[in-house]
mmCIF file of C-alpha atoms in Angstrom:
data_model
loop_
_atom_site.group_PDB
_atom_site.id
_atom_site.type_symbol
_atom_site.label_atom_id
_atom_site.label_comp_id
_atom_site.label_asym_id
_atom_site.label_seq_id
_atom_site.Cartn_x
_atom_site.Cartn_y
_atom_site.Cartn_z
ATOM 1 C CA MET J 1 -10.317 9.246 46.084
ATOM 2 C CA THR J 2 -12.265 10.609 49.046
ATOM 3 C CA ILE J 3 -11.215 13.230 51.569
ATOM 4 C CA GLU J 4 -12.815 13.631 54.976
ATOM 5 C CA VAL J 5 -13.534 17.242 55.917
ATOM 6 C CA GLU J 6 -14.960 19.074 58.890
ATOM 7 C CA GLY J 7 -18.565 18.292 59.769
ATOM 8 C CA LYS J 8 -20.985 15.405 60.165
ATOM 9 C CA ASP J 9 -23.959 14.126 58.227
ATOM 10 C CA GLU J 10 -27.430 13.690 59.693
ATOM 11 C CA ASN J 11 -26.362 10.294 61.077
ATOM 12 C CA ASP J 12 -23.287 11.792 62.786
ATOM 13 C CA ARG J 13 -20.860 10.302 60.263
ATOM 14 C CA PRO J 14 -17.925 12.358 58.938
ATOM 15 C CA VAL J 15 -18.470 14.355 55.763
ATOM 16 C CA SER J 16 -16.399 13.000 52.882
ATOM 17 C CA LEU J 17 -15.802 14.514 49.450
ATOM 18 C CA PHE J 18 -15.138 12.543 46.288
ATOM 19 C CA CYS J 19 -12.197 14.095 44.393
ATOM 20 C CA THR J 20 -10.509 13.683 41.040
ATOM 21 C CA ASP J 21 -6.858 14.630 40.510
ATOM 22 C CA THR J 22 -4.866 14.493 37.273
ATOM 23 C CA ASP J 23 -1.710 13.905 39.304
ATOM 24 C CA THR J 24 -3.027 10.576 40.567
ATOM 25 C CA GLY J 25 -5.168 9.640 37.589
ATOM 26 C CA THR J 26 -8.337 9.390 39.669
ATOM 27 C CA GLY J 27 -11.544 10.395 37.937
ATOM 28 C CA THR J 28 -15.201 9.775 37.293
ATOM 29 C CA ASP J 29 -16.779 7.681 34.573
ATOM 30 C CA MET J 30 -18.920 10.070 32.556
ATOM 31 C CA GLY J 31 -20.669 7.106 30.974
ATOM 32 C CA THR J 32 -22.263 5.840 34.178
ATOM 33 C CA GLY J 33 -22.095 8.645 36.674
ATOM 34 C CA THR J 34 -21.068 6.155 39.324
ATOM 35 C CA GLY J 35 -17.313 6.509 39.365
ATOM 36 C CA LYS J 36 -16.009 6.494 42.902
ATOM 37 C CA GLY J 37 -12.513 6.690 44.223
ATOM 38 C CA THR J 38 -11.200 4.270 46.768
ATOM 39 C CA GLY J 39 -9.386 5.013 49.930
ATOM 40 C CA LYS J 40 -9.170 8.091 52.090
ATOM 41 C CA ASP J 41 -6.650 10.840 51.431
ATOM 42 C CA THR J 42 -4.406 11.318 54.428
ATOM 43 C CA GLY J 43 -3.103 14.752 53.494
ATOM 44 C CA THR J 44 0.467 13.510 53.489
ATOM 45 C CA ASP J 45 1.243 14.553 49.888
ATOM 46 C CA THR J 46 2.567 18.104 50.089
ATOM 47 C CA ASP J 47 3.860 18.369 46.505
ATOM 48 C CA SER J 48 1.883 21.442 45.469
ATOM 49 C CA GLY J 49 2.691 21.588 41.854
ATOM 50 C CA GLY J 50 2.112 18.696 39.645
ATOM 51 C CA ASN J 51 3.510 19.564 36.210
ATOM 52 C CA ASP J 52 6.423 21.248 37.997
ATOM 53 C CA GLY J 53 7.716 24.405 36.344
ATOM 54 C CA GLU J 54 4.627 24.844 34.187
ATOM 55 C CA GLY J 55 1.180 26.193 34.964
ATOM 56 C CA PRO J 56 -0.267 26.578 38.454
ATOM 57 C CA PRO J 57 -2.624 23.928 39.863
ATOM 58 C CA LEU J 58 -6.345 24.404 39.290
ATOM 59 C CA LEU J 59 -9.245 23.446 41.555
ATOM 60 C CA LEU J 60 -12.594 23.207 39.741
ATOM 61 C CA LEU J 61 -15.946 23.675 41.539
ATOM 62 C CA HIS J 62 -19.194 22.581 39.897
ATOM 63 C CA GLY J 63 -22.620 24.179 40.232
ATOM 64 C CA LEU J 64 -25.726 23.243 42.218
ATOM 65 C CA ALA J 65 -26.829 19.594 41.904
ATOM 66 C CA GLY J 66 -23.910 18.882 39.581
ATOM 67 C CA HIS J 67 -20.848 16.655 39.837
ATOM 68 C CA CYS J 68 -17.138 16.907 39.147
ATOM 69 C CA GLY J 69 -17.389 14.795 35.993
ATOM 70 C CA GLU J 70 -18.787 17.904 34.302
ATOM 71 C CA TRP J 71 -15.230 19.194 34.027
ATOM 72 C CA GLU J 72 -13.796 16.306 31.997
ATOM 73 C CA ALA J 73 -13.751 18.085 28.625
ATOM 74 C CA LEU J 74 -12.082 21.159 30.105
ATOM 75 C CA THR J 75 -9.686 19.074 32.188
ATOM 76 C CA ALA J 76 -8.535 17.205 29.076
ATOM 77 C CA ARG J 77 -7.433 20.535 27.607
ATOM 78 C CA LEU J 78 -5.816 21.828 30.794
ATOM 79 C CA ALA J 79 -3.984 18.725 31.989
ATOM 80 C CA ALA J 80 -0.977 19.115 29.700
ATOM 81 C CA ARG J 81 0.179 22.199 31.608
ATOM 82 C CA HIS J 82 -1.676 22.051 34.906
ATOM 83 C CA ARG J 83 -2.492 19.764 37.759
ATOM 84 C CA VAL J 84 -6.306 19.758 37.774
ATOM 85 C CA VAL J 85 -8.342 18.784 40.836
ATOM 86 C CA ALA J 86 -12.128 18.696 41.135
ATOM 87 C CA PHE J 87 -14.526 17.383 43.749
ATOM 88 C CA ASP J 88 -18.205 16.673 44.241
ATOM 89 C CA ALA J 89 -19.591 19.337 46.565
ATOM 90 C CA ARG J 90 -21.086 18.254 49.868
ATOM 91 C CA GLY J 91 -24.632 17.048 49.205
ATOM 92 C CA SER J 92 -23.883 16.110 45.586
ATOM 93 C CA GLY J 93 -22.552 13.257 43.491
ATOM 94 C CA ALA J 94 -20.431 10.696 45.301
ATOM 95 C CA SER J 95 -19.772 12.982 48.282
ATOM 96 C CA THR J 96 -21.754 12.851 51.529
ATOM 97 C CA ARG J 97 -25.373 13.173 50.407
ATOM 98 C CA ARG J 98 -26.962 14.681 53.520
ATOM 99 C CA PRO J 99 -24.410 16.812 55.380
ATOM 100 C CA GLY J 100 -25.598 18.654 58.445
ATOM 101 C CA ASP J 101 -24.202 21.980 57.227
ATOM 102 C CA VAL J 102 -24.657 23.246 53.663
ATOM 103 C CA SER J 103 -23.889 26.899 54.347
ATOM 104 C CA ARG J 104 -21.600 28.920 52.112
ATOM 105 C CA ALA J 105 -19.078 28.897 54.970
ATOM 106 C CA ALA J 106 -19.084 25.087 54.985
ATOM 107 C CA HIS J 107 -18.467 25.000 51.235
ATOM 108 C CA VAL J 108 -15.568 27.438 51.626
ATOM 109 C CA ARG J 109 -14.066 25.271 54.380
ATOM 110 C CA ASP J 110 -14.274 22.288 52.048
ATOM 111 C CA VAL J 111 -12.215 24.100 49.400
ATOM 112 C CA VAL J 112 -9.554 25.014 51.947
ATOM 113 C CA GLU J 113 -9.412 21.495 53.406
ATOM 114 C CA VAL J 114 -9.186 19.826 49.992
ATOM 115 C CA ALA J 115 -6.408 22.239 49.007
ATOM 116 C CA GLN J 116 -4.532 21.462 52.198
ATOM 117 C CA ALA J 117 -5.028 17.699 51.933
ATOM 118 C CA LEU J 118 -3.732 17.620 48.353
ATOM 119 C CA GLY J 119 -0.843 20.001 48.879
ATOM 120 C CA LEU J 120 -2.354 22.849 46.853
ATOM 121 C CA SER J 121 -2.287 25.517 49.559
ATOM 122 C CA THR J 122 0.873 27.351 48.531
ATOM 123 C CA GLY J 123 -0.515 30.579 47.084
ATOM 124 C CA ARG J 124 -0.325 29.347 43.467
ATOM 125 C CA LEU J 125 -3.816 27.866 43.326
ATOM 126 C CA VAL J 126 -6.281 28.962 40.652
ATOM 127 C CA LEU J 127 -9.934 28.501 41.598
ATOM 128 C CA VAL J 128 -12.408 27.919 38.764
ATOM 129 C CA GLY J 129 -16.093 27.759 39.646
ATOM 130 C CA GLN J 130 -19.362 27.628 37.726
ATOM 131 C CA SER J 131 -22.657 28.989 39.083
ATOM 132 C CA MET J 132 -22.873 28.101 42.817
ATOM 133 C CA GLY J 133 -19.369 26.675 42.582
ATOM 134 C CA GLY J 134 -18.294 30.076 41.328
ATOM 135 C CA LEU J 135 -19.818 31.759 44.352
ATOM 136 C CA THR J 136 -17.923 29.336 46.597
ATOM 137 C CA ALA J 137 -14.723 30.173 44.714
ATOM 138 C CA LEU J 138 -15.364 33.914 45.098
ATOM 139 C CA LEU J 139 -15.974 33.613 48.836
ATOM 140 C CA THR J 140 -12.863 31.465 49.247
ATOM 141 C CA ALA J 141 -10.703 34.015 47.427
ATOM 142 C CA ALA J 142 -12.123 36.804 49.597
ATOM 143 C CA ALA J 143 -11.622 34.959 52.894
ATOM 144 C CA HIS J 144 -8.286 33.295 52.053
ATOM 145 C CA PRO J 145 -6.207 35.611 49.853
ATOM 146 C CA GLU J 146 -3.069 33.728 50.866
ATOM 147 C CA LEU J 147 -4.434 30.612 49.158
ATOM 148 C CA VAL J 148 -5.729 31.880 45.823
ATOM 149 C CA HIS J 149 -3.442 33.041 43.008
ATOM 150 C CA ALA J 150 -6.235 33.744 40.503
ATOM 151 C CA LEU J 151 -10.001 33.335 40.262
ATOM 152 C CA VAL J 152 -12.222 32.288 37.345
ATOM 153 C CA LEU J 153 -15.986 32.703 37.674
ATOM 154 C CA ILE J 154 -18.138 31.000 35.023
ATOM 155 C CA GLU J 155 -21.700 32.307 35.074
ATOM 156 C CA ALA J 156 -21.291 33.393 38.690
ATOM 157 C CA GLY J 157 -21.303 36.672 40.545
ATOM 158 C CA PRO J 158 -22.041 38.310 43.896
ATOM 159 C CA GLY J 159 -25.504 39.657 43.093
ATOM 160 C CA GLY J 160 -28.619 39.102 45.190
ATOM 161 C CA PRO J 161 -30.716 38.635 47.164
ATOM 162 C CA SER J 162 -32.871 36.204 45.166
ATOM 163 C CA PRO J 163 -35.938 35.561 47.371
ATOM 164 C CA SER J 164 -37.593 33.146 44.938
ATOM 165 C CA LEU J 165 -34.517 30.985 44.386
ATOM 166 C CA PRO J 166 -35.310 28.190 46.888
ATOM 167 C CA GLU J 167 -38.801 27.799 45.432
ATOM 168 C CA THR J 168 -37.410 27.871 41.886
ATOM 169 C CA ILE J 169 -34.829 25.202 42.663
ATOM 170 C CA GLY J 170 -37.402 23.026 44.395
ATOM 171 C CA ALA J 171 -39.779 23.254 41.431
ATOM 172 C CA TRP J 172 -36.954 22.481 39.011
ATOM 173 C CA LEU J 173 -35.994 19.325 40.906
ATOM 174 C CA ASP J 174 -39.655 18.335 41.216
ATOM 175 C CA SER J 175 -39.920 18.490 37.415
ATOM 176 C CA TRP J 176 -37.362 15.687 36.945
ATOM 177 C CA PRO J 177 -39.247 12.544 35.763
ATOM 178 C CA VAL J 178 -37.575 10.212 38.248
ATOM 179 C CA PRO J 179 -36.652 7.486 37.639
ATOM 180 C CA PHE J 180 -35.323 8.159 34.169
ATOM 181 C CA PRO J 181 -35.671 4.968 32.115
ATOM 182 C CA ASP J 182 -32.187 5.275 30.625
ATOM 183 C CA ALA J 183 -29.337 7.677 29.876
ATOM 184 C CA GLU J 184 -30.800 8.585 26.481
ATOM 185 C CA ALA J 185 -34.054 9.763 28.040
ATOM 186 C CA ALA J 186 -32.193 11.682 30.734
ATOM 187 C CA THR J 187 -29.946 13.353 28.178
ATOM 188 C CA ALA J 188 -32.983 14.480 26.205
ATOM 189 C CA PHE J 189 -34.696 15.822 29.328
ATOM 190 C CA PHE J 190 -31.630 17.886 30.221
ATOM 191 C CA GLY J 191 -31.535 19.495 26.785
ATOM 192 C CA GLY J 192 -29.407 17.090 24.772
ATOM 193 C CA GLY J 193 -25.883 17.640 23.545
ATOM 194 C CA ALA J 194 -22.820 17.680 25.764
ATOM 195 C CA ALA J 195 -24.640 19.443 28.597
ATOM 196 C CA GLY J 196 -27.474 16.921 28.570
ATOM 197 C CA ARG J 197 -25.026 14.010 28.568
ATOM 198 C CA ALA J 198 -23.104 15.489 31.495
ATOM 199 C CA TRP J 199 -26.249 15.953 33.567
ATOM 200 C CA ALA J 200 -27.368 12.422 32.705
ATOM 201 C CA ALA J 201 -23.950 11.130 33.769
ATOM 202 C CA GLY J 202 -24.591 12.581 37.214
ATOM 203 C CA LEU J 203 -27.433 10.110 37.785
ATOM 204 C CA ALA J 204 -27.042 6.706 39.409
ATOM 205 C CA PRO J 205 -28.737 3.348 38.721
ATOM 206 C CA GLY J 206 -31.564 2.430 41.068
ATOM 207 C CA PRO J 207 -35.006 0.834 41.149
ATOM 208 C CA GLY J 208 -36.710 1.340 37.799
ATOM 209 C CA GLY J 209 -33.931 3.322 36.143
ATOM 210 C CA LEU J 210 -31.639 6.273 36.876
ATOM 211 C CA HIS J 211 -31.975 8.466 39.959
ATOM 212 C CA PRO J 212 -30.483 11.789 41.119
ATOM 213 C CA ARG J 213 -27.557 11.748 43.505
ATOM 214 C CA VAL J 214 -28.958 14.816 45.290
ATOM 215 C CA ASP J 215 -31.921 15.355 47.607
ATOM 216 C CA ARG J 216 -34.395 18.161 47.044
ATOM 217 C CA ASP J 217 -34.360 19.495 50.599
ATOM 218 C CA VAL J 218 -30.552 19.582 50.713
ATOM 219 C CA MET J 219 -30.351 21.536 47.443
ATOM 220 C CA VAL J 220 -33.021 23.992 48.577
ATOM 221 C CA ALA J 221 -31.185 24.520 51.868
ATOM 222 C CA THR J 222 -27.953 25.058 49.929
ATOM 223 C CA VAL J 223 -29.357 28.142 48.174
ATOM 224 C CA GLN J 224 -31.208 29.582 51.180
ATOM 225 C CA GLU J 225 -28.516 32.167 51.929
ATOM 226 C CA ASN J 226 -28.732 33.440 48.360
ATOM 227 C CA ALA J 227 -32.399 34.170 48.925
ATOM 228 C CA GLU J 228 -31.551 36.470 51.815
ATOM 229 C CA ARG J 229 -28.409 38.401 50.857
ATOM 230 C CA ASP J 230 -25.870 39.455 48.252
ATOM 231 C CA TYR J 231 -22.093 39.018 48.367
ATOM 232 C CA TRP J 232 -20.809 42.356 47.131
ATOM 233 C CA ASP J 233 -18.899 42.807 50.379
ATOM 234 C CA ALA J 234 -16.925 39.636 49.621
ATOM 235 C CA TRP J 235 -16.367 40.735 46.016
ATOM 236 C CA ASP J 236 -14.791 43.952 47.281
ATOM 237 C CA GLN J 237 -12.344 41.884 49.360
ATOM 238 C CA VAL J 238 -10.972 39.812 46.456
ATOM 239 C CA ARG J 239 -7.359 40.764 45.782
ATOM 240 C CA CYS J 240 -6.227 38.308 43.093
ATOM 241 C CA PRO J 241 -6.697 38.608 39.313
ATOM 242 C CA VAL J 242 -10.208 37.626 38.192
ATOM 243 C CA LEU J 243 -11.745 36.367 34.956
ATOM 244 C CA VAL J 244 -15.535 36.453 34.703
ATOM 245 C CA VAL J 245 -16.961 34.257 31.927
ATOM 246 C CA ARG J 246 -20.517 35.147 30.953
ATOM 247 C CA ALA J 247 -22.569 32.996 28.576
ATOM 248 C CA GLU J 248 -24.492 34.853 25.885
ATOM 249 C CA LYS J 249 -27.626 32.840 26.680
ATOM 250 C CA GLY J 250 -26.829 32.289 30.351
ATOM 251 C CA MET J 251 -28.081 33.612 33.669
ATOM 252 C CA LEU J 252 -25.338 36.084 34.632
ATOM 253 C CA GLU J 253 -26.669 39.431 33.454
ATOM 254 C CA GLN J 254 -24.468 41.938 31.656
ATOM 255 C CA GLN J 255 -25.446 44.537 34.245
ATOM 256 C CA GLU J 256 -24.036 42.427 37.079
ATOM 257 C CA ALA J 257 -20.815 41.713 35.170
ATOM 258 C CA ASP J 258 -20.418 45.433 34.431
ATOM 259 C CA ARG J 259 -20.931 46.279 38.087
ATOM 260 C CA MET J 260 -18.291 43.713 39.053
ATOM 261 C CA ALA J 261 -15.800 45.384 36.723
ATOM 262 C CA GLU J 262 -16.710 48.857 37.968
ATOM 263 C CA ARG J 263 -16.215 47.924 41.608
ATOM 264 C CA ARG J 264 -13.026 46.025 40.887
ATOM 265 C CA PRO J 265 -11.050 47.624 38.010
ATOM 266 C CA GLY J 266 -8.881 45.134 36.158
ATOM 267 C CA THR J 267 -11.510 42.386 36.228
ATOM 268 C CA ARG J 268 -11.481 40.626 32.875
ATOM 269 C CA ILE J 269 -14.918 39.946 31.370
ATOM 270 C CA ALA J 270 -15.395 37.401 28.578
ATOM 271 C CA VAL J 271 -18.558 36.292 26.779
ATOM 272 C CA VAL J 272 -19.051 32.834 25.249
ATOM 273 C CA PRO J 273 -21.321 33.219 22.191
ATOM 274 C CA ASP J 274 -24.426 31.022 21.916
ATOM 275 C CA ALA J 275 -23.668 29.227 25.201
ATOM 276 C CA GLY J 276 -26.110 28.723 28.049
ATOM 277 C CA HIS J 277 -25.566 28.708 31.805
ATOM 278 C CA ASP J 278 -23.463 25.525 31.517
ATOM 279 C CA ALA J 279 -20.953 27.266 29.263
ATOM 280 C CA HIS J 280 -18.185 24.847 30.293
ATOM 281 C CA LEU J 281 -20.286 22.069 28.773
ATOM 282 C CA ASP J 282 -21.822 23.928 25.823
ATOM 283 C CA ASP J 283 -18.466 25.170 24.537
ATOM 284 C CA PRO J 284 -15.478 23.875 26.535
ATOM 285 C CA ALA J 285 -13.088 24.937 23.768
ATOM 286 C CA ALA J 286 -14.177 28.574 24.055
ATOM 287 C CA VAL J 287 -14.017 28.486 27.864
ATOM 288 C CA TYR J 288 -10.563 26.935 27.657
ATOM 289 C CA GLY J 289 -9.423 29.642 25.253
ATOM 290 C CA GLU J 290 -10.510 32.402 27.609
ATOM 291 C CA LEU J 291 -9.014 30.616 30.608
ATOM 292 C CA ALA J 292 -5.690 29.948 28.892
ATOM 293 C CA ALA J 293 -5.372 33.561 27.725
ATOM 294 C CA PHE J 294 -6.180 34.807 31.225
ATOM 295 C CA LEU J 295 -3.649 32.519 32.895
ATOM 296 C CA ALA J 296 -0.977 33.560 30.409
ATOM 297 C CA GLU J 297 -1.676 37.186 31.279
ATOM 298 C CA VAL J 298 -1.503 36.384 35.000
ATOM 299 C CA ASP J 299 1.846 34.666 34.441
ATOM 300 C CA ARG J 300 3.126 37.805 32.721
ATOM 301 C CA GLY J 301 1.891 39.917 35.617
ATOM 302 C CA GLY J 302 -0.536 41.794 33.410
ATOM 303 C CA ALA J 303 -3.829 40.806 35.053
#
């Protein structure tokens, strides 16, 4: 399924986002990385719940250069009690590859428009984001408190600025040996295991093998704001319950997580042992356990 949102690409075509939704059974094929929905969502479905009378709906936001198929293992655990929606961020996956605007504000607008189009904008929505997707989730919760019931940040926080980040991201993308000859080689390059397979699944067939579904300049532009500023002001504006999931071997430093808790008492901090930055891929069972416990506490009014 695709949803048109505000904005145009570099050829003046509307920006569209590829979405998955457990209520409709749409999803990506992790084996090929080429799963695409058909049709355009018209925004006419205003049934906010899915799984009526059970858990709140969840909207999952992936990190930089990723794709919504990354969430499949976690979604499989959540779907029994929750409607779970995910989408490829603008510039990534099966969404518009070269949007004209990749600012944080544009990413926040996308979350709001997807929520509205799928009938999720009723104040019960839980946003779950990893890395850059987590920052988008944080900024959405700060700017739209009426929309967000609870917030889960996986390896994401408001710290900054990070002046070297655009150069780091560019060098990382330059290191990819494109085209990858096959999925096995891509999986090995991305570190193997579940995380490596998920990154490999984000590639698409092309001349000579598998190719990224992102462009270097778009990804570098996407992180440019992070090079210039922090987002502590937005963090201070978040009003809903928050779970911060830090990976033991990840990139979110303990110092930043501690500062988040100090500035916003009641923030729940969890650590996933032995996991890296892609904690949702390295140990989805542990991430699910923390998420489920947090949501149960929110339901009880204790978070």
